[in-house]
PDB file of C-alpha atoms in Angstrom:
ATOM      1  CA  MET S 298       3.495  -2.428  24.192  1.00 77.00           C
ATOM      2  CA  THR S 299      -0.189  -3.025  24.730  1.00 83.00           C
ATOM      3  CA  SER S 300      -1.379  -6.552  25.369  1.00 89.00           C
ATOM      4  CA  SER S 301      -2.984  -6.578  21.920  1.00 91.00           C
ATOM      5  CA  GLU S 302       0.349  -5.694  20.370  1.00 92.00           C
ATOM      6  CA  VAL S 303       2.069  -8.479  22.267  1.00 94.00           C
ATOM      7  CA  ILE S 304      -0.537 -10.987  21.120  1.00 96.00           C
ATOM      8  CA  VAL S 305      -0.204  -9.896  17.488  1.00 96.00           C
ATOM      9  CA  GLN S 306       3.568 -10.366  17.693  1.00 96.00           C
ATOM     10  CA  GLN S 307       3.013 -13.829  19.125  1.00 97.00           C
ATOM     11  CA  ALA S 308       0.530 -14.713  16.402  1.00 98.00           C
ATOM     12  CA  ILE S 309       2.996 -13.582  13.764  1.00 98.00           C
ATOM     13  CA  ALA S 310       5.747 -15.657  15.341  1.00 97.00           C
ATOM     14  CA  TRP S 311       3.465 -18.709  15.294  1.00 98.00           C
ATOM     15  CA  ARG S 312       2.529 -18.189  11.666  1.00 96.00           C
ATOM     16  CA  ILE S 313       6.141 -17.940  10.711  1.00 96.00           C
ATOM     17  CA  ARG S 314       7.006 -21.056  12.663  1.00 96.00           C
ATOM     18  CA  LEU S 315       4.208 -22.955  10.958  1.00 96.00           C
ATOM     19  CA  GLY S 316       5.314 -21.743   7.549  1.00 93.00           C
ATOM     20  CA  SER S 317       8.733 -23.218   8.008  1.00 93.00           C
ATOM     21  CA  GLU S 318       9.794 -26.441   6.318  1.00 91.00           C
ATOM     22  CA  GLU S 319      11.055 -27.686   9.645  1.00 91.00           C
ATOM     23  CA  VAL S 320       7.768 -27.340  11.455  1.00 95.00           C
ATOM     24  CA  SER S 321       7.090 -30.328  13.685  1.00 96.00           C
ATOM     25  CA  GLU S 322       3.892 -31.893  14.936  1.00 97.00           C
ATOM     26  CA  ILE S 323       4.741 -30.564  18.369  1.00 97.00           C
ATOM     27  CA  ASP S 324       4.970 -27.042  16.934  1.00 97.00           C
ATOM     28  CA  LYS S 325       1.559 -27.433  15.348  1.00 97.00           C
ATOM     29  CA  GLN S 326       0.015 -28.684  18.548  1.00 98.00           C
ATOM     30  CA  ALA S 327       1.631 -25.946  20.577  1.00 98.00           C
ATOM     31  CA  CYS S 328       0.280 -23.388  18.140  1.00 98.00           C
ATOM     32  CA  GLN S 329      -3.220 -24.805  18.379  1.00 98.00           C
ATOM     33  CA  TYR S 330      -2.948 -24.765  22.145  1.00 98.00           C
ATOM     34  CA  TRP S 331      -1.891 -21.123  22.029  1.00 98.00           C
ATOM     35  CA  ARG S 332      -4.827 -20.267  19.774  1.00 98.00           C
ATOM     36  CA  ASP S 333      -7.303 -22.099  21.977  1.00 98.00           C
ATOM     37  CA  SER S 334      -6.045 -20.615  25.225  1.00 97.00           C
ATOM     38  CA  ASP S 335      -7.474 -17.129  24.690  1.00 96.00           C
ATOM     39  CA  PRO S 336     -10.154 -15.771  22.302  1.00 97.00           C
ATOM     40  CA  ARG S 337      -7.889 -12.807  21.555  1.00 96.00           C
ATOM     41  CA  HIS S 338      -5.187 -15.188  20.368  1.00 97.00           C
ATOM     42  CA  GLU S 339      -7.632 -16.762  17.959  1.00 97.00           C
ATOM     43  CA  ARG S 340      -8.818 -13.342  16.777  1.00 97.00           C
ATOM     44  CA  ALA S 341      -5.285 -12.206  16.045  1.00 97.00           C
ATOM     45  CA  TRP S 342      -4.650 -15.442  14.184  1.00 97.00           C
ATOM     46  CA  GLN S 343      -7.822 -15.038  12.111  1.00 97.00           C
ATOM     47  CA  ARG S 344      -7.046 -11.428  11.245  1.00 97.00           C
ATOM     48  CA  LEU S 345      -3.644 -12.439   9.944  1.00 96.00           C
ATOM     49  CA  GLU S 346      -5.172 -15.382   8.117  1.00 96.00           C
ATOM     50  CA  ASN S 347      -7.782 -13.165   6.436  1.00 95.00           C
ATOM     51  CA  MET S 348      -5.132 -10.685   5.450  1.00 94.00           C
ATOM     52  CA  GLU S 349      -2.889 -13.299   3.918  1.00 93.00           C
ATOM     53  CA  SER S 350      -5.643 -15.209   2.180  1.00 93.00           C
ATOM     54  CA  GLY S 351      -6.626 -11.940   0.542  1.00 92.00           C
ATOM     55  CA  PHE S 352      -3.080 -11.571  -0.720  1.00 91.00           C
ATOM     56  CA  ARG S 353      -3.004 -15.167  -1.932  1.00 90.00           C
ATOM     57  CA  GLN S 354      -6.255 -14.722  -3.848  1.00 90.00           C
ATOM     58  CA  THR S 355      -4.838 -11.719  -5.621  1.00 91.00           C
ATOM     59  CA  ALA S 356      -1.650 -13.634  -6.340  1.00 89.00           C
ATOM     60  CA  ARG S 357      -3.661 -16.436  -7.932  1.00 89.00           C
ATOM     61  CA  ARG S 358      -5.299 -13.942 -10.274  1.00 88.00           C
ATOM     62  CA  THR S 359      -2.028 -12.224 -11.038  1.00 86.00           C
ATOM     63  CA  PRO S 360       0.803 -14.499 -12.047  1.00 81.00           C
ATOM     64  CA  GLY S 361       3.895 -12.329 -11.790  1.00 87.00           C
ATOM     65  CA  LEU S 362       2.467 -10.221  -8.986  1.00 90.00           C
ATOM     66  CA  THR S 363       5.792 -10.102  -7.163  1.00 91.00           C
ATOM     67  CA  THR S 364       7.588  -8.989 -10.297  1.00 90.00           C
ATOM     68  CA  THR S 365       5.018  -6.274 -10.943  1.00 92.00           C
ATOM     69  CA  LEU S 366       5.350  -4.891  -7.430  1.00 94.00           C
ATOM     70  CA  ASN S 367       9.143  -5.128  -7.467  1.00 91.00           C
ATOM     71  CA  GLN S 368       9.454  -3.385 -10.801  1.00 91.00           C
ATOM     72  CA  THR S 369       7.178  -0.613  -9.621  1.00 93.00           C
ATOM     73  CA  ASP S 370       9.291  -0.221  -6.519  1.00 91.00           C
ATOM     74  CA  ALA S 371      12.510  -0.019  -8.506  1.00 90.00           C
ATOM     75  CA  GLU S 372      11.120   2.576 -10.904  1.00 91.00           C
ATOM     76  CA  CYS S 373       9.694   4.711  -8.133  1.00 92.00           C
ATOM     77  CA  ARG S 374      12.665   4.579  -5.856  1.00 86.00           C
ATOM     78  CA  ARG S 375      14.385   7.666  -7.138  1.00 81.00           C
ATOM     79  CA  MET S 376      11.279   9.483  -8.262  1.00 86.00           C
ATOM     80  CA  GLY S 377      11.029  12.878  -6.745  1.00 87.00           C
ATOM     81  CA  ARG S 378       8.215  15.339  -6.982  1.00 87.00           C
ATOM     82  CA  ARG S 379       9.561  16.936 -10.152  1.00 88.00           C
ATOM     83  CA  LYS S 380       9.345  13.772 -12.209  1.00 88.00           C
ATOM     84  CA  ALA S 381       6.033  12.812 -10.629  1.00 90.00           C
ATOM     85  CA  LEU S 382       4.512  16.143 -11.630  1.00 89.00           C
ATOM     86  CA  ARG S 383       5.851  15.842 -15.170  1.00 86.00           C
ATOM     87  CA  MET S 384       4.202  12.444 -15.446  1.00 84.00           C
ATOM     88  CA  MET S 385       0.778  13.851 -14.760  1.00 80.00           C
ATOM     89  CA  GLY S 386      -1.703  14.420 -17.529  1.00 62.00           C
ATOM     90  CA  GLY S 387      -0.375  11.476 -19.518  1.00 51.00           C
ATOM     91  CA  SER S 388      -2.392  10.203 -22.431  1.00 39.00           C
ATOM     92  CA  ALA S 389      -2.332   6.475 -21.744  1.00 40.00           C
ATOM     93  CA  LEU S 390      -5.736   4.898 -21.815  1.00 45.00           C
ATOM     94  CA  SER S 391      -6.472   3.870 -18.287  1.00 58.00           C
ATOM     95  CA  LEU S 392      -8.041   0.611 -17.405  1.00 55.00           C
ATOM     96  CA  ALA S 393     -11.064   2.519 -16.194  1.00 59.00           C
ATOM     97  CA  GLY S 394     -11.492   3.873 -19.679  1.00 61.00           C
ATOM     98  CA  VAL S 395     -11.179   0.410 -21.124  1.00 58.00           C
ATOM     99  CA  ALA S 396     -13.759  -0.930 -18.688  1.00 57.00           C
ATOM    100  CA  TRP S 397     -16.124   1.897 -19.514  1.00 62.00           C
ATOM    101  CA  LEU S 398     -15.724   1.351 -23.228  1.00 62.00           C
ATOM    102  CA  ALA S 399     -16.348  -2.346 -22.794  1.00 63.00           C
ATOM    103  CA  GLN S 400     -19.722  -1.584 -21.279  1.00 65.00           C
ATOM    104  CA  HIS S 401     -20.898   0.967 -23.846  1.00 65.00           C
TER     105      HIS S 401
ATOM    106  CA  MET T  98     -24.785  29.195  10.988  1.00 58.00           C
ATOM    107  CA  SER T  99     -21.318  30.633  11.354  1.00 67.00           C
ATOM    108  CA  ASP T 100     -18.128  28.737  10.568  1.00 72.00           C
ATOM    109  CA  ASN T 101     -15.993  27.327  13.322  1.00 80.00           C
ATOM    110  CA  PRO T 102     -12.376  28.537  13.535  1.00 77.00           C
ATOM    111  CA  THR T 103     -11.080  25.585  11.513  1.00 76.00           C
ATOM    112  CA  GLN T 104     -13.509  26.190   8.675  1.00 80.00           C
ATOM    113  CA  LEU T 105     -12.652  29.882   8.672  1.00 83.00           C
ATOM    114  CA  ALA T 106      -8.948  29.126   8.556  1.00 81.00           C
ATOM    115  CA  PHE T 107      -9.523  26.703   5.717  1.00 85.00           C
ATOM    116  CA  LYS T 108     -11.546  29.206   3.697  1.00 88.00           C
ATOM    117  CA  GLN T 109      -8.895  31.843   4.187  1.00 87.00           C
ATOM    118  CA  LEU T 110      -6.154  29.495   3.035  1.00 88.00           C
ATOM    119  CA  TYR T 111      -8.202  28.510   0.031  1.00 92.00           C
ATOM    120  CA  GLN T 112      -8.852  32.100  -0.940  1.00 92.00           C
ATOM    121  CA  GLU T 113      -5.250  33.130  -0.523  1.00 92.00           C
ATOM    122  CA  HIS T 114      -3.497  30.160  -2.084  1.00 93.00           C
ATOM    123  CA  HIS T 115      -5.751  27.974  -4.262  1.00 95.00           C
ATOM    124  CA  GLU T 116      -5.259  29.830  -7.533  1.00 95.00           C
ATOM    125  CA  TRP T 117      -1.568  30.144  -6.852  1.00 96.00           C
ATOM    126  CA  LEU T 118      -1.320  26.395  -6.276  1.00 95.00           C
ATOM    127  CA  VAL T 119      -3.152  25.585  -9.500  1.00 94.00           C
ATOM    128  CA  ARG T 120      -0.727  27.803 -11.423  1.00 94.00           C
ATOM    129  CA  TRP T 121       2.279  26.370  -9.624  1.00 94.00           C
ATOM    130  CA  ILE T 122       1.248  22.828 -10.510  1.00 94.00           C
ATOM    131  CA  ALA T 123       0.235  23.689 -14.082  1.00 92.00           C
ATOM    132  CA  SER T 124       3.631  25.213 -14.778  1.00 91.00           C
ATOM    133  CA  ARG T 125       5.249  21.910 -13.865  1.00 91.00           C
ATOM    134  CA  THR T 126       2.875  19.531 -15.599  1.00 88.00           C
ATOM    135  CA  SER T 127       1.289  19.370 -19.000  1.00 76.00           C
ATOM    136  CA  GLY T 128      -1.395  21.548 -17.440  1.00 63.00           C
ATOM    137  CA  GLY T 129      -5.093  21.225 -18.005  1.00 64.00           C
ATOM    138  CA  ASP T 130      -7.436  19.409 -15.695  1.00 78.00           C
ATOM    139  CA  SER T 131      -4.735  17.577 -13.810  1.00 87.00           C
ATOM    140  CA  ALA T 132      -3.544  20.790 -12.138  1.00 91.00           C
ATOM    141  CA  GLN T 133      -7.067  21.563 -10.931  1.00 92.00           C
ATOM    142  CA  ASP T 134      -7.503  17.970  -9.758  1.00 91.00           C
ATOM    143  CA  LEU T 135      -4.278  17.882  -7.817  1.00 93.00           C
ATOM    144  CA  ALA T 136      -4.854  21.295  -6.223  1.00 94.00           C
ATOM    145  CA  HIS T 137      -8.321  20.145  -5.254  1.00 93.00           C
ATOM    146  CA  ASP T 138      -6.996  16.930  -3.699  1.00 93.00           C
ATOM    147  CA  THR T 139      -4.330  18.889  -1.851  1.00 93.00           C
ATOM    148  CA  PHE T 140      -6.891  21.126  -0.207  1.00 91.00           C
ATOM    149  CA  ILE T 141      -9.059  18.114   0.607  1.00 89.00           C
ATOM    150  CA  ARG T 142      -6.046  16.649   2.384  1.00 87.00           C
ATOM    151  CA  LEU T 143      -5.899  19.858   4.422  1.00 82.00           C
ATOM    152  CA  LEU T 144      -9.326  19.102   5.812  1.00 80.00           C
ATOM    153  CA  ASP T 145      -8.006  15.888   7.349  1.00 76.00           C
ATOM    154  CA  ARG T 146      -5.627  17.767   9.508  1.00 69.00           C
ATOM    155  CA  SER T 147      -6.455  19.237  12.866  1.00 62.00           C
ATOM    156  CA  VAL T 148      -3.729  21.841  12.493  1.00 62.00           C
ATOM    157  CA  MET T 149      -4.107  24.445   9.777  1.00 65.00           C
ATOM    158  CA  PRO T 150      -0.873  25.237   7.980  1.00 62.00           C
ATOM    159  CA  SER T 151      -1.616  28.935   8.351  1.00 61.00           C
ATOM    160  CA  SER T 152      -0.010  28.421  11.713  1.00 64.00           C
ATOM    161  CA  LEU T 153       3.193  27.551   9.860  1.00 67.00           C
ATOM    162  CA  ARG T 154       5.413  30.285   8.550  1.00 74.00           C
ATOM    163  CA  SER T 155       4.959  29.261   4.938  1.00 85.00           C
ATOM    164  CA  PRO T 156       1.617  27.721   3.993  1.00 87.00           C
ATOM    165  CA  ARG T 157       2.691  27.623   0.360  1.00 92.00           C
ATOM    166  CA  ALA T 158       5.726  25.492   1.123  1.00 91.00           C
ATOM    167  CA  TRP T 159       3.452  23.136   3.008  1.00 89.00           C
ATOM    168  CA  LEU T 160       0.909  23.009   0.166  1.00 92.00           C
ATOM    169  CA  VAL T 161       3.676  22.317  -2.329  1.00 93.00           C
ATOM    170  CA  LYS T 162       4.958  19.475  -0.179  1.00 92.00           C
ATOM    171  CA  VAL T 163       1.521  17.868   0.095  1.00 92.00           C
ATOM    172  CA  ALA T 164       0.829  18.323  -3.621  1.00 94.00           C
ATOM    173  CA  GLY T 165       4.212  16.800  -4.410  1.00 93.00           C
ATOM    174  CA  ASN T 166       3.535  13.764  -2.255  1.00 92.00           C
ATOM    175  CA  LEU T 167       0.116  13.276  -3.836  1.00 93.00           C
ATOM    176  CA  ALA T 168       1.699  13.541  -7.283  1.00 93.00           C
ATOM    177  CA  ILE T 169       4.215  10.882  -6.314  1.00 93.00           C
ATOM    178  CA  ASP T 170       1.397   8.600  -5.141  1.00 91.00           C
ATOM    179  CA  ARG T 171      -0.410   9.089  -8.434  1.00 90.00           C
ATOM    180  CA  ALA T 172       2.712   8.508 -10.488  1.00 92.00           C
ATOM    181  CA  ARG T 173       3.354   5.320  -8.571  1.00 93.00           C
ATOM    182  CA  ARG T 174      -0.152   4.048  -9.318  1.00 92.00           C
ATOM    183  CA  GLN T 175       0.364   4.893 -12.986  1.00 91.00           C
ATOM    184  CA  ILE T 176       3.614   2.956 -13.054  1.00 93.00           C
ATOM    185  CA  LEU T 177       1.993   0.017 -11.288  1.00 94.00           C
ATOM    186  CA  GLU T 178      -0.790   0.013 -13.862  1.00 93.00           C
ATOM    187  CA  ARG T 179       1.708   0.124 -16.695  1.00 92.00           C
ATOM    188  CA  ASN T 180       3.644  -2.787 -15.239  1.00 93.00           C
ATOM    189  CA  TYR T 181       0.486  -4.822 -14.724  1.00 93.00           C
ATOM    190  CA  LEU T 182      -0.593  -4.206 -18.328  1.00 92.00           C
ATOM    191  CA  ALA T 183       2.870  -5.190 -19.521  1.00 92.00           C
ATOM    192  CA  LEU T 184       2.502  -8.411 -17.561  1.00 90.00           C
ATOM    193  CA  LEU T 185      -0.802  -9.088 -19.270  1.00 90.00           C
ATOM    194  CA  GLN T 186       0.807  -8.717 -22.686  1.00 90.00           C
ATOM    195  CA  GLU T 187       2.769 -11.849 -21.987  1.00 89.00           C
ATOM    196  CA  VAL T 188      -0.425 -13.849 -21.605  1.00 88.00           C
ATOM    197  CA  PRO T 189      -2.551 -14.852 -24.622  1.00 91.00           C
ATOM    198  CA  GLU T 190      -5.427 -12.446 -24.958  1.00 88.00           C
ATOM    199  CA  ALA T 191      -7.983 -15.235 -24.663  1.00 89.00           C
ATOM    200  CA  GLU T 192      -6.764 -15.770 -21.103  1.00 88.00           C
ATOM    201  CA  HIS T 193      -6.961 -12.139 -20.058  1.00 89.00           C
ATOM    202  CA  PRO T 194      -9.327 -11.191 -17.261  1.00 89.00           C
ATOM    203  CA  SER T 195     -12.258  -9.022 -18.356  1.00 89.00           C
ATOM    204  CA  PRO T 196     -11.678  -5.229 -18.285  1.00 88.00           C
ATOM    205  CA  GLU T 197     -13.753  -4.999 -15.128  1.00 89.00           C
ATOM    206  CA  ASP T 198     -11.705  -7.740 -13.496  1.00 90.00           C
ATOM    207  CA  GLN T 199      -8.500  -6.070 -14.617  1.00 90.00           C
ATOM    208  CA  LEU T 200      -9.625  -2.907 -12.896  1.00 91.00           C
ATOM    209  CA  GLU T 201     -10.456  -4.827  -9.758  1.00 91.00           C
ATOM    210  CA  ILE T 202      -7.111  -6.613  -9.766  1.00 91.00           C
ATOM    211  CA  LEU T 203      -5.288  -3.347 -10.235  1.00 92.00           C
ATOM    212  CA  GLY T 204      -7.112  -1.974  -7.192  1.00 92.00           C
ATOM    213  CA  LEU T 205      -6.024  -4.994  -5.178  1.00 92.00           C
ATOM    214  CA  LEU T 206      -2.435  -4.569  -6.335  1.00 93.00           C
ATOM    215  CA  GLU T 207      -2.543  -0.940  -5.260  1.00 93.00           C
ATOM    216  CA  GLN T 208      -3.783  -1.989  -1.855  1.00 93.00           C
ATOM    217  CA  ILE T 209      -1.009  -4.526  -1.398  1.00 94.00           C
ATOM    218  CA  ASP T 210       1.530  -2.011  -2.627  1.00 95.00           C
ATOM    219  CA  GLN T 211       0.288   0.496  -0.073  1.00 93.00           C
ATOM    220  CA  LEU T 212       0.253  -1.997   2.758  1.00 94.00           C
ATOM    221  CA  LEU T 213       3.889  -2.843   2.075  1.00 94.00           C
ATOM    222  CA  ASP T 214       4.894   0.790   1.702  1.00 91.00           C
ATOM    223  CA  GLY T 215       7.776   1.741   3.940  1.00 91.00           C
ATOM    224  CA  LEU T 216       9.437  -1.648   3.941  1.00 94.00           C
ATOM    225  CA  ARG T 217      12.826  -2.047   2.333  1.00 94.00           C
ATOM    226  CA  PRO T 218      12.786  -3.885  -1.002  1.00 92.00           C
ATOM    227  CA  ILE T 219      14.511  -6.916   0.482  1.00 94.00           C
ATOM    228  CA  GLU T 220      11.954  -7.084   3.265  1.00 96.00           C
ATOM    229  CA  LYS T 221       9.081  -6.885   0.798  1.00 94.00           C
ATOM    230  CA  ASN T 222      10.679  -9.508  -1.374  1.00 93.00           C
ATOM    231  CA  ALA T 223      11.199 -11.965   1.446  1.00 96.00           C
ATOM    232  CA  PHE T 224       7.550 -11.638   2.394  1.00 95.00           C
ATOM    233  CA  LEU T 225       6.159 -11.858  -1.152  1.00 94.00           C
ATOM    234  CA  MET T 226       8.361 -14.770  -2.130  1.00 94.00           C
ATOM    235  CA  ALA T 227       7.624 -16.795   0.982  1.00 93.00           C
ATOM    236  CA  ARG T 228       3.970 -16.036   1.595  1.00 89.00           C
ATOM    237  CA  LEU T 229       2.655 -15.390  -1.907  1.00 86.00           C
ATOM    238  CA  ASP T 230       4.967 -17.222  -4.262  1.00 88.00           C
ATOM    239  CA  GLY T 231       5.172 -20.170  -1.869  1.00 88.00           C
ATOM    240  CA  LEU T 232       8.941 -20.472  -1.735  1.00 93.00           C
ATOM    241  CA  SER T 233      10.412 -22.133   1.334  1.00 96.00           C
ATOM    242  CA  TYR T 234      12.367 -19.928   3.713  1.00 97.00           C
ATOM    243  CA  ARG T 235      15.544 -21.706   2.565  1.00 97.00           C
ATOM    244  CA  GLN T 236      14.792 -20.933  -1.045  1.00 97.00           C
ATOM    245  CA  VAL T 237      14.139 -17.300  -0.187  1.00 97.00           C
ATOM    246  CA  ALA T 238      17.396 -17.126   1.779  1.00 97.00           C
ATOM    247  CA  SER T 239      19.259 -18.557  -1.161  1.00 97.00           C
ATOM    248  CA  GLU T 240      17.576 -16.299  -3.749  1.00 95.00           C
ATOM    249  CA  LEU T 241      18.143 -13.155  -1.740  1.00 96.00           C
ATOM    250  CA  ASP T 242      21.529 -14.230  -0.412  1.00 97.00           C
ATOM    251  CA  ILE T 243      20.597 -13.668   3.212  1.00 97.00           C
ATOM    252  CA  SER T 244      20.426 -15.837   6.312  1.00 97.00           C
ATOM    253  CA  LEU T 245      17.433 -17.926   7.281  1.00 96.00           C
ATOM    254  CA  SER T 246      16.930 -15.848  10.390  1.00 96.00           C
ATOM    255  CA  SER T 247      16.906 -12.691   8.280  1.00 97.00           C
ATOM    256  CA  VAL T 248      14.187 -14.207   6.101  1.00 97.00           C
ATOM    257  CA  GLU T 249      12.027 -14.879   9.128  1.00 97.00           C
ATOM    258  CA  LYS T 250      12.767 -11.470  10.599  1.00 97.00           C
ATOM    259  CA  TYR T 251      11.791  -9.690   7.376  1.00 98.00           C
ATOM    260  CA  ILE T 252       8.608 -11.702   6.966  1.00 97.00           C
ATOM    261  CA  ALA T 253       7.639 -10.873  10.537  1.00 97.00           C
ATOM    262  CA  LYS T 254       8.294  -7.188   9.935  1.00 97.00           C
ATOM    263  CA  ALA T 255       6.211  -7.203   6.753  1.00 97.00           C
ATOM    264  CA  MET T 256       3.356  -9.053   8.411  1.00 97.00           C
ATOM    265  CA  LEU T 257       3.322  -6.608  11.291  1.00 96.00           C
ATOM    266  CA  LYS T 258       3.342  -3.679   8.881  1.00 96.00           C
ATOM    267  CA  CYS T 259       0.414  -5.081   6.918  1.00 95.00           C
ATOM    268  CA  TYR T 260      -1.473  -5.953  10.069  1.00 95.00           C
ATOM    269  CA  THR T 261      -1.027  -2.464  11.514  1.00 94.00           C
ATOM    270  CA  ALA T 262      -2.001  -0.836   8.232  1.00 93.00           C
ATOM    271  CA  THR T 263      -5.107  -3.008   8.059  1.00 92.00           C
ATOM    272  CA  TYR T 264      -6.270  -3.052  11.666  1.00 92.00           C
ATOM    273  CA  GLY T 265      -4.592  -0.009  13.172  1.00 87.00           C
ATOM    274  CA  ASP T 266      -4.568  -0.301  16.917  1.00 77.00           C
ATOM    275  CA  GLN T 267      -7.958  -1.954  17.146  1.00 85.00           C
ATOM    276  CA  ASP T 268      -8.062  -4.080  20.232  1.00 86.00           C
ATOM    277  CA  LEU T 269      -8.441  -7.793  19.900  1.00 87.00           C
TER     278      LEU T 269
END
């Protein structure tokens, strides 16, 4: 594992620790100390933070996001190429079409 | 300016197999533009590769595999769109995002879906429930009927997957 990979794993472990209900003040301080001890630690932390805040923003705009993704997963799980090809050329109005129409 | 070997190989493959691929796809779909589109995308995908499938014994089998995978990706996006629209139906129309916003949100959903691709459903769920839906790890463990340590393990795996998909092996 490269040193970057190790640091990312550490950052993930810290984020998970801090997301726990049982997180203590000592945990929080230790995490901050870890972040402060190396600029790469902080960078890894920020990358993960940016990633997750992006997800959270989308979740705020999409109540039921988890359900939508789960349902899609379930429906696609057994889809092979045959069914996928048959699905092509469907006539449903796409959102792009709706957006275009809304502008014209 | 003459073509390099890769470009020559590509052109040869295109000449030998493009029409065949369009027909192959069209016979399995409702035909029309979508067959041309998919064949086109399949050949574009070829350009990404450093190894030309002409070096394989059966370029057509390879093309069919790539086209099939692309079709599956498209079908998945269609299903995701359908599910998102179904979700919207449950909200009063006055509260719907604008069509442009809907399109943007769908794009974001596709991105998240792709980032999580490859994880098992239970792993995805643990991550989404804990980090997006804001459930505690205990609640997630209870909902999914797994141990607390499994919850944390799955979240870690999902976070690493998303990180790697987003940042590749960029150094810190």
